[in-house]
Coordinates of C-alpha atoms in Angstrom, one line a residue:
M27 CA -72.0 6.4 -237.8
H28 CA -73.0 8.0 -241.1
L29 CA -74.6 5.9 -243.7
S30 CA -74.3 7.1 -247.3
A31 CA -77.3 6.9 -249.6
P32 CA -77.5 3.8 -251.9
S33 CA -75.6 4.2 -255.1
S34 CA -77.7 4.7 -258.1
S35 CA -75.1 2.7 -260.0
C36 CA -75.8 -0.5 -258.0
P37 CA -75.9 -3.4 -260.6
E38 CA -79.0 -5.2 -261.5
E39 CA -79.5 -8.6 -260.0
H40 CA -77.9 -11.3 -262.0
P41 CA -80.5 -13.6 -263.8
F42 CA -79.0 -16.7 -262.1
A43 CA -79.2 -15.1 -258.6
P44 CA -82.8 -16.4 -257.9
F45 CA -81.6 -20.0 -258.1
V46 CA -78.9 -19.4 -255.5
R47 CA -81.3 -17.5 -253.3
T48 CA -83.9 -20.3 -253.5
L49 CA -81.4 -22.8 -252.2
G50 CA -79.6 -20.5 -249.7
R51 CA -82.4 -18.7 -247.8
G52 CA -81.6 -20.7 -244.7
R53 CA -83.2 -23.6 -242.8
R54 CA -86.7 -22.2 -243.0
G55 CA -86.7 -20.2 -246.1
A56 CA -84.8 -22.5 -248.5
R57 CA -86.6 -25.0 -250.7
S58 CA -85.7 -27.6 -253.4
L59 CA -85.9 -26.7 -257.0
E60 CA -88.8 -27.8 -259.2
R61 CA -87.8 -29.9 -262.2
E62 CA -88.2 -27.0 -264.7
E63 CA -86.2 -24.7 -262.4
A64 CA -83.4 -27.3 -262.2
R65 CA -83.5 -27.6 -266.0
T66 CA -83.2 -23.9 -266.5
A67 CA -80.5 -23.5 -263.8
L68 CA -78.2 -26.1 -265.2
G69 CA -78.9 -25.0 -268.7
M70 CA -77.6 -21.5 -267.8
I71 CA -74.5 -23.0 -266.2
L72 CA -73.7 -25.1 -269.3
D73 CA -74.4 -22.2 -271.6
G74 CA -71.9 -20.0 -269.7
E75 CA -74.6 -17.7 -268.4
A76 CA -73.8 -18.1 -264.7
D77 CA -70.8 -16.5 -263.0
P78 CA -68.3 -19.1 -261.8
L79 CA -68.9 -17.9 -258.2
Q80 CA -72.6 -18.6 -258.7
T81 CA -71.9 -22.0 -260.1
G82 CA -69.8 -22.9 -257.1
A83 CA -72.3 -21.6 -254.6
F84 CA -75.2 -23.4 -256.4
L85 CA -73.4 -26.8 -256.4
M86 CA -72.3 -26.6 -252.8
L87 CA -75.8 -25.5 -251.6
L88 CA -77.2 -28.4 -253.4
R89 CA -74.6 -30.7 -251.8
V90 CA -75.5 -29.6 -248.3
K91 CA -79.3 -29.8 -249.0
E92 CA -79.0 -33.0 -251.0
E93 CA -80.6 -33.4 -254.3
T94 CA -84.2 -34.5 -255.0
A95 CA -85.4 -36.8 -257.8
E96 CA -87.1 -33.8 -259.5
E97 CA -83.8 -31.8 -259.4
I98 CA -81.9 -34.8 -260.9
A99 CA -84.4 -35.2 -263.7
G100 CA -84.3 -31.5 -264.5
F101 CA -80.5 -31.5 -264.5
V102 CA -80.3 -34.5 -266.8
Q103 CA -82.9 -33.0 -269.1
A104 CA -80.8 -29.8 -269.5
A105 CA -77.6 -31.8 -270.0
R106 CA -79.2 -34.1 -272.6
E107 CA -80.6 -31.1 -274.5
R108 CA -77.0 -29.8 -274.9
A109 CA -75.3 -33.2 -275.4
Q110 CA -73.3 -33.9 -278.5
L111 CA -74.9 -37.1 -279.7
P112 CA -74.5 -39.1 -282.9
E113 CA -76.6 -38.0 -285.9
A114 CA -77.7 -41.6 -286.6
P115 CA -79.0 -43.9 -283.8
I116 CA -76.5 -46.4 -282.3
I117 CA -78.2 -49.5 -280.9
V118 CA -77.1 -50.5 -277.4
D119 CA -78.6 -52.9 -274.9
L120 CA -77.1 -51.7 -271.6
D121 CA -75.9 -48.3 -270.4
W122 CA -73.1 -48.6 -267.9
P123 CA -72.1 -45.4 -266.1
T124 CA -68.7 -45.4 -264.3
Y125 CA -67.8 -42.3 -262.4
A126 CA -66.5 -43.2 -259.0
G127 CA -63.1 -44.9 -259.6
K128 CA -61.7 -47.8 -257.7
R129 CA -59.6 -47.3 -254.6
Q130 CA -59.5 -50.9 -253.3
Q131 CA -59.6 -54.1 -255.4
P132 CA -59.1 -54.1 -259.2
P133 CA -62.0 -52.9 -261.4
W134 CA -63.6 -56.3 -261.7
Y135 CA -66.7 -54.7 -263.2
L136 CA -64.8 -54.2 -266.4
L137 CA -64.6 -58.0 -266.8
S138 CA -68.3 -58.2 -266.2
A139 CA -69.1 -55.8 -269.0
L140 CA -66.7 -57.6 -271.3
L141 CA -68.3 -60.9 -270.3
L142 CA -71.8 -59.7 -271.3
A143 CA -70.4 -58.4 -274.6
A144 CA -68.7 -61.7 -275.3
H145 CA -72.2 -63.3 -275.1
G146 CA -73.9 -60.9 -277.4
H147 CA -75.1 -58.0 -275.3
R148 CA -74.2 -54.5 -276.7
V149 CA -72.7 -52.5 -273.8
L150 CA -71.9 -48.8 -273.7
M151 CA -69.8 -47.7 -270.8
H152 CA -69.3 -44.0 -270.2
G153 CA -67.2 -42.2 -267.6
C154 CA -65.1 -39.2 -266.7
E155 CA -61.5 -38.1 -266.7
P156 CA -59.7 -38.9 -263.5
H157 CA -60.7 -36.1 -261.1
A158 CA -59.8 -37.7 -257.7
R159 CA -56.4 -38.8 -256.4
N160 CA -55.7 -42.4 -255.3
R161 CA -58.6 -43.8 -257.5
L162 CA -58.4 -45.8 -260.7
F163 CA -60.9 -44.8 -263.3
A164 CA -62.1 -46.8 -266.3
A165 CA -60.5 -44.3 -268.6
Q166 CA -57.1 -45.2 -267.1
A167 CA -57.7 -49.0 -266.8
L168 CA -59.1 -49.8 -270.3
P169 CA -56.1 -48.7 -272.3
A170 CA -53.9 -51.0 -270.2
L171 CA -56.3 -53.8 -271.3
G172 CA -55.9 -53.0 -274.9
I173 CA -59.3 -51.2 -275.2
A174 CA -59.0 -47.6 -276.3
P175 CA -61.7 -45.1 -275.2
A176 CA -63.6 -43.9 -278.3
R177 CA -62.6 -40.5 -279.8
D178 CA -65.8 -40.0 -281.6
W179 CA -69.2 -41.6 -282.2
Q180 CA -68.0 -43.5 -285.3
E181 CA -65.4 -45.3 -283.1
V182 CA -68.2 -46.1 -280.6
R183 CA -70.3 -47.6 -283.4
E184 CA -67.3 -49.6 -284.8
A185 CA -66.4 -50.9 -281.3
L186 CA -70.0 -52.0 -280.6
D187 CA -70.2 -53.7 -284.0
T188 CA -66.9 -55.6 -283.6
R189 CA -66.6 -56.2 -279.8
R190 CA -70.1 -55.3 -278.6
F191 CA -68.4 -53.1 -276.0
A192 CA -67.5 -49.4 -276.2
Y193 CA -66.3 -46.8 -273.8
A194 CA -67.4 -43.2 -274.4
P195 CA -65.6 -40.5 -272.4
L196 CA -68.0 -37.9 -270.9
A197 CA -66.1 -35.2 -272.7
L198 CA -67.2 -36.7 -276.0
F199 CA -70.8 -36.0 -275.4
S200 CA -70.9 -33.4 -272.6
P201 CA -67.7 -31.5 -272.1
G202 CA -69.6 -29.0 -269.9
L203 CA -70.4 -31.7 -267.4
Q204 CA -66.7 -32.9 -267.5
A205 CA -65.6 -29.4 -266.7
L206 CA -68.0 -29.3 -263.7
L207 CA -66.6 -32.6 -262.4
N208 CA -63.1 -31.2 -262.7
L209 CA -64.0 -28.6 -260.0
R210 CA -63.5 -31.2 -257.3
H211 CA -60.0 -30.1 -256.6
L212 CA -61.4 -26.6 -255.8
F213 CA -64.3 -27.9 -253.6
G214 CA -62.4 -30.7 -251.9
L215 CA -65.5 -32.9 -252.3
R216 CA -67.9 -34.2 -254.9
S217 CA -70.7 -32.2 -256.2
P218 CA -74.3 -33.2 -257.3
V219 CA -72.9 -33.6 -260.8
N220 CA -71.4 -36.9 -259.7
T221 CA -74.9 -38.0 -258.9
F222 CA -76.9 -37.0 -261.9
V223 CA -74.3 -37.6 -264.6
R224 CA -74.9 -41.3 -264.1
H225 CA -78.4 -40.9 -265.6
M226 CA -77.2 -39.4 -268.9
N227 CA -77.6 -42.6 -270.9
P228 CA -76.4 -40.9 -274.1
L229 CA -77.6 -43.6 -276.5
A230 CA -81.0 -44.1 -274.8
A231 CA -80.3 -47.8 -273.9
P232 CA -83.4 -49.6 -272.7
A233 CA -81.6 -50.9 -269.6
T234 CA -79.1 -49.2 -267.2
M235 CA -77.5 -49.7 -263.8
H236 CA -76.9 -47.2 -261.1
S237 CA -74.5 -47.7 -258.2
L238 CA -74.3 -45.7 -255.0
Q239 CA -72.2 -45.5 -251.9
H240 CA -75.0 -44.7 -249.4
P241 CA -78.1 -46.9 -249.2
A242 CA -80.3 -43.8 -248.8
Y243 CA -79.6 -42.8 -252.3
A244 CA -81.3 -45.9 -253.8
V245 CA -84.8 -44.4 -253.5
L246 CA -83.4 -41.1 -255.0
H247 CA -81.9 -42.8 -258.0
A248 CA -85.0 -44.9 -258.5
G249 CA -87.3 -41.8 -258.4
A250 CA -85.1 -39.9 -260.9
A251 CA -85.0 -42.9 -263.3
R252 CA -88.8 -43.1 -263.2
Q253 CA -89.2 -39.4 -263.9
L254 CA -86.8 -39.7 -266.8
G255 CA -88.9 -42.5 -268.2
Q256 CA -86.1 -45.1 -268.1
P257 CA -87.6 -48.5 -269.2
R258 CA -85.4 -50.7 -267.0
A259 CA -82.9 -49.8 -264.3
L260 CA -81.2 -51.6 -261.4
I261 CA -80.0 -49.6 -258.5
F262 CA -77.7 -51.0 -255.8
R263 CA -74.8 -50.2 -253.5
G264 CA -71.7 -51.1 -255.4
E265 CA -68.1 -51.5 -254.3
G266 CA -66.5 -48.0 -254.0
G267 CA -69.5 -46.4 -255.8
E268 CA -69.0 -48.4 -259.0
C269 CA -71.5 -50.8 -260.5
E270 CA -69.7 -53.8 -259.0
L271 CA -71.5 -56.2 -256.7
R272 CA -69.7 -56.9 -253.4
P273 CA -69.5 -60.7 -253.1
N274 CA -68.8 -60.5 -249.4
A275 CA -72.0 -58.7 -248.5
D276 CA -75.7 -59.0 -249.0
S277 CA -76.8 -56.6 -251.8
R278 CA -80.2 -55.1 -251.8
C279 CA -81.4 -53.8 -255.2
I280 CA -84.3 -51.8 -256.6
L281 CA -85.4 -53.0 -260.0
L282 CA -87.5 -50.7 -262.2
E283 CA -89.4 -52.4 -265.0
G284 CA -91.6 -49.9 -266.8
D285 CA -94.0 -48.4 -264.3
A286 CA -93.4 -51.3 -261.8
Q287 CA -90.7 -51.2 -259.1
R288 CA -89.7 -54.1 -256.9
E289 CA -87.0 -54.9 -254.4
T290 CA -84.7 -57.8 -255.0
G291 CA -81.2 -58.7 -253.9
F292 CA -78.2 -61.0 -254.0
T293 CA -77.0 -62.9 -250.9
R294 CA -73.3 -62.8 -250.2
Q295 CA -71.3 -65.4 -252.1
L296 CA -68.2 -65.2 -249.8
R297 CA -67.9 -65.2 -246.0
E298 CA -64.5 -63.6 -246.0
R299 CA -64.4 -59.8 -246.2
G300 CA -61.6 -59.8 -248.7
D301 CA -58.3 -58.0 -248.5
A302 CA -59.0 -54.3 -248.4
A303 CA -55.4 -53.5 -248.9
I304 CA -55.3 -55.0 -252.5
V305 CA -54.6 -52.1 -254.9
P306 CA -56.6 -51.9 -258.2
D307 CA -54.0 -53.6 -260.3
V308 CA -55.3 -53.8 -263.9
A309 CA -52.9 -56.7 -264.8
L310 CA -55.0 -59.0 -262.6
L311 CA -58.0 -58.7 -265.0
P312 CA -56.7 -60.5 -268.1
A313 CA -54.8 -62.9 -265.8
L314 CA -58.1 -64.0 -264.1
W315 CA -59.9 -64.2 -267.4
N316 CA -57.2 -66.4 -269.0
G317 CA -56.9 -68.6 -265.9
R318 CA -53.3 -67.6 -265.1
T319 CA -54.3 -66.6 -261.6
E320 CA -57.0 -67.6 -259.1
D321 CA -58.8 -65.0 -257.1
A322 CA -62.0 -66.1 -255.3
Y323 CA -63.1 -62.6 -254.6
G324 CA -62.4 -61.3 -258.1
E325 CA -64.2 -64.2 -259.8
A326 CA -67.2 -63.8 -257.5
A327 CA -67.3 -60.1 -258.1
V328 CA -67.2 -60.6 -261.9
I329 CA -70.0 -63.2 -261.9
G330 CA -72.1 -61.3 -259.3
T331 CA -71.8 -58.0 -261.3
A332 CA -72.6 -59.8 -264.6
A333 CA -75.7 -61.3 -262.8
A334 CA -76.8 -57.8 -261.7
A335 CA -76.4 -56.6 -265.3
L336 CA -78.5 -59.5 -266.6
L337 CA -81.2 -58.7 -264.1
A338 CA -81.2 -55.1 -265.4
L339 CA -81.3 -56.3 -269.0
G340 CA -84.3 -58.6 -268.2
G341 CA -82.2 -61.6 -269.2
A342 CA -83.3 -63.3 -265.9
N343 CA -86.4 -63.0 -263.7
D344 CA -84.6 -63.2 -260.3
A345 CA -81.2 -63.0 -258.7
D346 CA -80.7 -66.8 -258.5
A347 CA -81.5 -67.2 -262.2
A348 CA -79.2 -64.3 -263.1
L349 CA -76.4 -65.8 -261.1
A350 CA -76.8 -69.2 -262.8
L351 CA -76.7 -67.6 -266.2
A352 CA -73.7 -65.4 -265.3
R353 CA -71.8 -68.5 -264.0
D354 CA -72.6 -70.2 -267.4
Y355 CA -71.3 -67.1 -269.2
W356 CA -68.0 -67.3 -267.2
R357 CA -67.5 -71.0 -267.9
R358 CA -68.0 -70.3 -271.6
R359 CA -66.1 -67.0 -271.8
G360 CA -63.7 -67.9 -274.6
P361 CA -60.4 -66.0 -275.2
W362 CA -59.5 -62.7 -273.7
P363 CA -61.5 -60.0 -275.6
G364 CA -58.9 -57.3 -275.4
D365 CA -56.0 -56.6 -277.7
T366 CA -53.4 -57.7 -275.1
P367 CA -52.9 -61.4 -274.0

């Protein structure tokens, strides 16, 4: 077999290639990225300096390896540096990321956020466009409740001032991350973007919550929140990956308070497992709020999730006190806060 001499026109190595090589050298040669490397790599992707093939390879190699707290912190830093944020600060108490979508049970967590807002807490919820089939995302559910996603930061400001609740689409402040999430139909699975986008906290709220589907990710999210300097954060396994406490299961939580970290948790409120076949019907939300229907699971999920949020906010010192306060909130919830009855 005759081998020809190497071509003198062989292209130079692409500037992004070292990041793919670092992750893809194999079981012994590969390593995780340092925080600054992660920041640079995602910055190049968001700036359009990486080839689409490189972007796909990079994200899937990360998926197989699994992200580190340093990588998440670097990715979030790069995304925040390019985020389209309001010129003047907007005050918000609680940052509420929602990126999983509900496949079973209605999105009870929306009632929890509105319950907090009804009692004076300014809540910013942010999430993505629907990018997975057979899941109901907040962006789809809120309009059916008479709550329109904000189209710009002025609408966010006005919603927080009038209702103390606003929903900001990811595309409003980071269209590049939304574009990366939209690649799911090409990959057939989620990418690391689904993990680190939850840490964006676009308005720098002092408190935030993070939900996860796999318990092992709790330590990862806690480490990333610490590296990002988040003052307060509650991390727990939520229903379907959303920040929604499961009332039929014990919930272990990690609570970050400045430099301190402690484990806490909520004991199950219901012995029944609940009907997994219940579809996420949005109409059940105002019906439960207004007392037109009874749903033990839904009410417990709303109260439990509100309690978790109160723990994140520092409105209660422990889970029992948070639950007691959340139950009081629910008893005094007032009229439906949306624009539909």
